Coordinates of C-alpha atoms in Angstrom, one line a residue:
G266 CA -92.2 -5.8 -32.0
Q267 CA -92.3 -9.3 -30.8
I268 CA -88.6 -9.4 -30.1
S269 CA -88.8 -6.5 -27.7
R270 CA -91.9 -8.0 -26.0
K271 CA -90.1 -11.3 -25.4
V272 CA -87.1 -9.5 -23.9
V273 CA -89.4 -7.5 -21.6
V274 CA -91.3 -10.6 -20.6
A275 CA -88.2 -12.5 -20.0
T276 CA -86.9 -9.7 -17.9
R277 CA -90.0 -9.1 -15.9
N278 CA -90.8 -12.8 -15.3
P279 CA -87.5 -14.9 -15.2
D280 CA -88.0 -18.5 -14.4
A281 CA -86.2 -20.3 -11.6
T282 CA -83.7 -21.9 -13.8
D283 CA -82.6 -18.6 -15.4
T284 CA -82.3 -17.0 -11.9
G285 CA -80.1 -19.9 -10.7
V286 CA -77.9 -19.5 -13.7
A287 CA -77.6 -15.7 -13.2
I288 CA -76.7 -16.1 -9.5
T289 CA -74.1 -18.7 -10.4
A290 CA -72.5 -16.6 -13.1
G291 CA -72.4 -13.7 -10.7
K292 CA -70.5 -15.7 -8.0
A293 CA -68.2 -17.8 -10.1
P294 CA -66.0 -15.6 -12.2
G295 CA -63.6 -13.8 -10.1
R296 CA -64.3 -14.1 -6.5
T297 CA -61.8 -17.0 -6.0
G298 CA -59.2 -15.0 -8.1
N299 CA -59.8 -11.9 -6.0
R300 CA -59.4 -13.7 -2.8
V301 CA -56.2 -15.3 -3.9
F302 CA -54.9 -12.0 -5.2
S303 CA -55.8 -10.3 -2.0
V304 CA -54.1 -13.0 0.1
L305 CA -50.9 -12.9 -2.0
S306 CA -50.8 -9.1 -1.9
F307 CA -51.3 -9.0 1.9
G308 CA -48.7 -11.8 2.3
A309 CA -46.2 -9.8 0.2
G310 CA -46.7 -6.7 2.3
I311 CA -46.3 -8.7 5.5
F312 CA -43.3 -10.4 4.2
I313 CA -41.5 -7.1 3.6
M314 CA -42.4 -6.0 7.1
I315 CA -41.1 -9.3 8.6
V316 CA -37.8 -9.1 6.7
L317 CA -37.3 -5.5 7.9
A318 CA -38.1 -6.4 11.5
L319 CA -35.8 -9.4 11.3
V320 CA -32.9 -7.3 10.0
T321 CA -33.5 -4.6 12.7
I322 CA -33.7 -7.2 15.5
F323 CA -30.5 -8.9 14.2
L324 CA -28.5 -5.7 14.1
F325 CA -29.7 -4.6 17.5
R326 CA -29.1 -7.9 19.1
D327 CA -25.6 -8.6 17.7
S328 CA -24.4 -5.0 18.1
F329 CA -25.6 -4.4 21.6
P330 CA -22.4 -5.7 23.3
A331 CA -20.4 -3.0 21.4
F332 CA -22.5 -0.2 22.9
V333 CA -22.2 -1.5 26.5
A334 CA -18.5 -2.5 26.4
D335 CA -16.2 -0.5 28.6
Q336 CA -13.1 1.1 27.2
A337 CA -10.8 -1.6 28.7
Q338 CA -12.7 -4.3 26.7
L339 CA -12.5 -2.3 23.5
D340 CA -8.8 -1.7 23.9
E341 CA -8.1 -5.4 24.6
D342 CA -10.4 -7.0 22.0
V343 CA -10.7 -4.6 19.1
S344 CA -7.3 -3.9 17.6
F345 CA -8.5 -1.6 14.7
M346 CA -10.1 0.9 17.1
R347 CA -6.6 2.0 18.2
G348 CA -7.7 2.8 21.8
K349 CA -10.7 4.8 20.7
S350 CA -14.2 4.7 22.1
F351 CA -17.0 3.6 19.9
L352 CA -18.3 7.1 19.3
S353 CA -14.8 8.5 18.4
Y354 CA -14.3 5.5 16.1
A355 CA -17.7 5.7 14.4
A356 CA -17.8 9.5 14.0
P357 CA -15.2 9.7 11.3
L358 CA -16.9 6.8 9.4
I359 CA -20.2 8.7 9.6
F360 CA -18.6 11.8 8.4
G361 CA -16.9 10.1 5.5
T362 CA -20.1 8.3 4.5
L363 CA -22.1 11.5 4.5
L364 CA -19.4 13.6 2.8
S365 CA -18.8 11.2 -0.1
S366 CA -22.6 10.7 -0.6
L367 CA -23.3 14.4 -0.6
I368 CA -20.5 15.2 -3.1
A369 CA -21.8 12.5 -5.3
L370 CA -25.3 13.9 -5.1
A371 CA -24.2 17.4 -5.8
V372 CA -22.5 16.2 -9.0
A373 CA -25.1 13.7 -10.1
V374 CA -28.4 15.6 -9.5
P375 CA -27.8 18.5 -12.0
L376 CA -26.5 16.2 -14.6
S377 CA -29.4 13.8 -14.1
I378 CA -32.0 16.6 -14.5
A379 CA -30.3 17.9 -17.6
V380 CA -30.1 14.4 -19.2
A381 CA -33.7 13.6 -18.3
L382 CA -34.9 17.0 -19.7
F383 CA -33.0 16.3 -22.9
I384 CA -34.5 12.8 -23.2
S385 CA -38.0 13.8 -22.4
H386 CA -38.4 17.2 -24.1
F387 CA -35.6 18.0 -26.5
A388 CA -34.2 14.9 -28.2
P389 CA -35.7 13.4 -31.3
R390 CA -37.6 10.2 -30.6
R391 CA -35.1 7.7 -31.9
L392 CA -32.3 9.5 -30.1
A393 CA -34.3 9.7 -26.9
Q394 CA -35.0 5.9 -27.0
G395 CA -31.3 5.1 -27.5
L396 CA -30.2 7.4 -24.7
G397 CA -33.0 5.8 -22.4
Y398 CA -31.6 2.3 -23.2
L399 CA -28.0 3.6 -22.3
V400 CA -29.2 5.1 -19.0
D401 CA -30.9 1.8 -18.1
L402 CA -27.8 -0.1 -19.1
L403 CA -25.6 2.0 -16.8
A404 CA -27.9 1.1 -13.9
A405 CA -27.2 -2.6 -14.6
I406 CA -23.4 -2.4 -14.4
P407 CA -22.0 -4.1 -11.3
S408 CA -20.3 -1.9 -8.8
V409 CA -17.0 -3.8 -9.0
V410 CA -16.8 -2.8 -12.6
Y411 CA -17.2 0.8 -11.7
G412 CA -14.5 0.4 -9.1
L413 CA -12.1 -1.0 -11.7
W414 CA -13.0 1.9 -14.1
G415 CA -12.3 4.4 -11.4
F416 CA -9.1 2.8 -10.2
L417 CA -7.6 2.2 -13.6
W418 CA -8.8 5.1 -15.6
L419 CA -10.3 7.9 -13.4
V420 CA -7.5 8.0 -10.8
P421 CA -4.7 8.7 -13.4
L422 CA -7.0 11.1 -15.3
M423 CA -7.7 13.2 -12.2
N424 CA -4.0 13.5 -11.1
P425 CA -3.1 16.5 -13.2
I426 CA -6.4 18.2 -12.3
Y427 CA -5.9 17.7 -8.6
Q428 CA -2.3 18.8 -8.9
W429 CA -3.4 22.1 -10.5
L430 CA -6.0 22.7 -7.9
T431 CA -3.6 22.2 -5.1
T432 CA -1.0 24.4 -6.7
H433 CA -3.2 27.3 -7.4
L434 CA -6.0 26.9 -4.8
G435 CA -4.2 25.1 -2.0
F436 CA -4.9 27.9 0.5
I437 CA -8.5 26.6 0.5
P438 CA -8.8 23.6 2.8
L439 CA -10.9 21.6 0.2
F440 CA -7.9 21.5 -2.2
A441 CA -5.0 21.3 0.2
D442 CA -2.4 18.6 0.7
Y443 CA -3.0 16.6 -2.5
Q444 CA -0.6 13.8 -3.2
A445 CA -0.6 11.4 -6.1
P446 CA -2.2 9.0 -6.8
A447 CA -5.7 10.4 -6.7
K448 CA -7.0 7.8 -4.3
N449 CA -9.1 10.2 -2.3
I450 CA -12.7 10.8 -1.3
M451 CA -13.2 13.2 -4.3
T452 CA -12.4 10.5 -6.8
A453 CA -14.5 8.0 -5.0
S454 CA -17.4 10.5 -5.0
L455 CA -17.1 11.0 -8.7
V456 CA -17.4 7.3 -9.2
L457 CA -20.5 7.2 -6.9
A458 CA -21.9 10.1 -8.9
V459 CA -21.7 8.0 -12.1
M460 CA -23.2 5.1 -10.3
I461 CA -26.3 7.0 -9.0
L462 CA -26.7 9.0 -12.2
P463 CA -28.8 6.4 -14.1
I464 CA -31.1 5.8 -11.0
I465 CA -31.9 9.6 -10.7
T466 CA -32.1 10.1 -14.5
A467 CA -34.5 7.3 -15.1
T468 CA -36.8 8.4 -12.3
V469 CA -36.8 12.0 -13.1
R470 CA -37.3 11.3 -16.8
E471 CA -40.5 9.4 -16.0
V472 CA -41.7 12.3 -13.8
F473 CA -41.0 14.8 -16.6
L474 CA -43.0 12.7 -19.0
Q475 CA -46.0 12.9 -16.7
T476 CA -46.2 16.6 -16.8
P477 CA -49.7 17.5 -18.1
T478 CA -49.5 18.4 -21.7
L479 CA -52.1 21.2 -21.2
H480 CA -49.7 22.9 -18.9
E481 CA -46.9 22.8 -21.4
E482 CA -49.1 23.9 -24.3
A483 CA -50.6 26.8 -22.2
S484 CA -47.1 28.0 -21.4
L485 CA -46.0 27.9 -25.1
A486 CA -49.3 29.5 -26.2
L487 CA -48.6 32.5 -23.8
G488 CA -45.4 33.1 -25.8
A489 CA -42.9 31.2 -23.6
T490 CA -39.8 29.7 -25.0
R491 CA -39.0 26.0 -24.5
Y492 CA -36.7 27.0 -21.7
E493 CA -39.3 29.2 -20.0
M494 CA -41.9 26.4 -20.5
V495 CA -39.6 23.9 -18.7
R496 CA -38.9 26.4 -15.9
Q497 CA -42.6 27.4 -15.5
A498 CA -44.4 24.1 -16.1
V499 CA -42.2 21.1 -16.0
L500 CA -39.8 21.7 -13.1
P501 CA -42.5 22.9 -10.6
F502 CA -44.6 19.8 -11.5
A503 CA -41.6 17.5 -11.1
R504 CA -40.2 18.9 -7.8
S505 CA -41.3 16.2 -5.6
G506 CA -40.2 13.5 -8.0
I507 CA -36.8 15.1 -8.2
I508 CA -36.5 15.0 -4.4
S509 CA -37.6 11.3 -4.4
A510 CA -35.1 10.4 -7.1
S511 CA -32.3 12.3 -5.3
M512 CA -33.1 10.3 -2.1
L513 CA -33.0 7.0 -4.0
G514 CA -29.6 8.0 -5.4
L515 CA -28.5 9.1 -2.0
G516 CA -29.6 5.8 -0.5
R517 CA -27.5 3.9 -3.1
A518 CA -24.4 6.1 -2.5
L519 CA -24.7 5.7 1.4
G520 CA -24.5 1.9 1.1
E521 CA -22.0 1.6 -1.7
T522 CA -19.0 -0.7 -0.8
M523 CA -16.8 -2.1 -3.5
A524 CA -16.2 0.9 -5.6
V525 CA -15.3 3.0 -2.6
L526 CA -13.1 0.3 -1.2
M527 CA -11.2 -0.1 -4.5
I528 CA -10.5 3.6 -5.0
M529 CA -10.2 5.4 -1.7
S530 CA -7.2 5.1 0.6
S531 CA -8.7 5.0 4.1
G532 CA -8.3 7.2 7.1
L533 CA -10.2 8.1 10.2
F534 CA -10.2 11.9 10.2
I535 CA -12.9 14.5 10.2
N536 CA -11.9 17.3 7.8
L537 CA -12.8 18.8 4.4
K538 CA -9.5 17.9 2.6
I539 CA -11.3 16.1 -0.2
L540 CA -8.1 15.9 -2.3
A541 CA -5.8 14.6 0.4
P542 CA -5.3 10.8 0.5
G543 CA -5.8 8.7 3.6
Q544 CA -8.2 11.0 5.2
H545 CA -11.7 9.5 5.0
Q546 CA -13.5 6.2 5.0
T547 CA -17.1 5.1 4.7
I548 CA -19.0 2.7 7.0
A549 CA -19.7 0.2 4.3
A550 CA -16.2 0.1 3.0
N551 CA -14.8 -0.2 6.5
I552 CA -17.0 -3.1 7.3
A553 CA -16.0 -4.9 4.1
S554 CA -12.3 -4.4 4.8
Q555 CA -12.4 -5.5 8.4
F556 CA -15.1 -8.1 8.7
R557 CA -13.1 -11.1 7.4
E558 CA -10.6 -11.0 10.2
A559 CA -13.1 -9.8 12.9
F560 CA -14.4 -12.0 15.7
G561 CA -16.0 -11.6 19.1
L562 CA -16.2 -7.9 20.1
S563 CA -14.5 -6.7 16.9
R564 CA -17.4 -8.2 14.9
E565 CA -20.0 -6.7 17.1
V566 CA -18.3 -3.3 16.8
L567 CA -18.6 -3.6 13.0
L568 CA -22.2 -4.7 13.3
A569 CA -22.8 -1.6 15.4
T570 CA -21.5 0.6 12.7
G571 CA -23.8 -1.3 10.3
L572 CA -26.7 -0.4 12.5
V573 CA -25.7 3.2 12.4
L574 CA -25.7 3.1 8.6
F575 CA -29.1 1.4 8.7
V576 CA -30.4 4.2 10.9
I577 CA -28.9 6.9 8.7
T578 CA -30.5 5.4 5.6
F579 CA -33.9 5.0 7.3
L580 CA -33.7 8.7 8.4
V581 CA -32.8 9.8 5.0
N582 CA -35.7 8.0 3.4
S583 CA -38.1 9.2 6.2
L584 CA -37.0 12.8 5.6
A585 CA -37.6 12.4 1.9
R586 CA -41.1 11.1 2.4
W587 CA -41.8 14.0 4.8
I588 CA -40.6 16.6 2.4
I589 CA -42.7 15.2 -0.4
A590 CA -45.8 15.0 1.9
R591 CA -45.3 18.6 3.0
R592 CA -45.0 19.8 -0.6
A593 CA -48.1 17.8 -1.6
E594 CA -50.0 19.3 1.4
F595 CA -48.8 22.8 0.5
S596 CA -49.8 22.5 -3.1
G597 CA -53.2 21.1 -2.2
A598 CA -52.6 17.7 -3.7
N599 CA -54.3 14.6 -2.3

């Protein structure tokens, strides 16, 4: 009719005023906002890189004297090294850091996967929401509170358990030479496990919830039980996410300071006596305990151990990204 003719005519023969309005409308809405957003996003990315570069430069610059100092200087200026070279001083700290973090990871990962599976696939909706809130709340508790909990409650609780292990399994080096109180690397690792549990659980839970529904329904339609469906559909899909979550937890455990410092009696030994007190120490806890009185070369030695911890954390995260990329490439993912 006439309406359609008018629309066609207006479309075929726009006047100059309409064209100008159309061009202005095309330019105005969003280009300024897009540019501002792009600049802010780019600036945020550059800011992160600058901060990382500044931290790296600071650690390398201030710790360099510790690497080039001779043994005479170390013996004279660094009392807490007890006549050791930097390598022989740092090696037990590296060992204690890795040992405590790996024990914590071995305890936390299975529990986190189980809790995440229950929340995402088995619990009723209201219960799942409540448990999800509790998990998020655990992640917000300060580390000093975990340290107090471990020192005042977990240490006395673990004493009879450790005593039984030493009495009956003391011939195994892991359980040898226990002495009360239970201020050893095992207790510290249990506290670390509780601390990294919410981080791993929250991440794995979100990965489980992203499992394609069609995969789950297809598995159930073929006669699989809920357990078989989880094993065949959910866990294979979430494998890379579980690795990522575990590495996040490991990064938290590697750098934890206050809880370890409050619970574990320190020692600079390389052994697997996880129940014996005074055997191990972590890099972060050692820096916290020594840094206040440190000056000169002593301070630079502690910064050098901090650089070692920085490198370890960087390597752990790089390894995690490499594993995830390899699995994605193997599975044909983009």
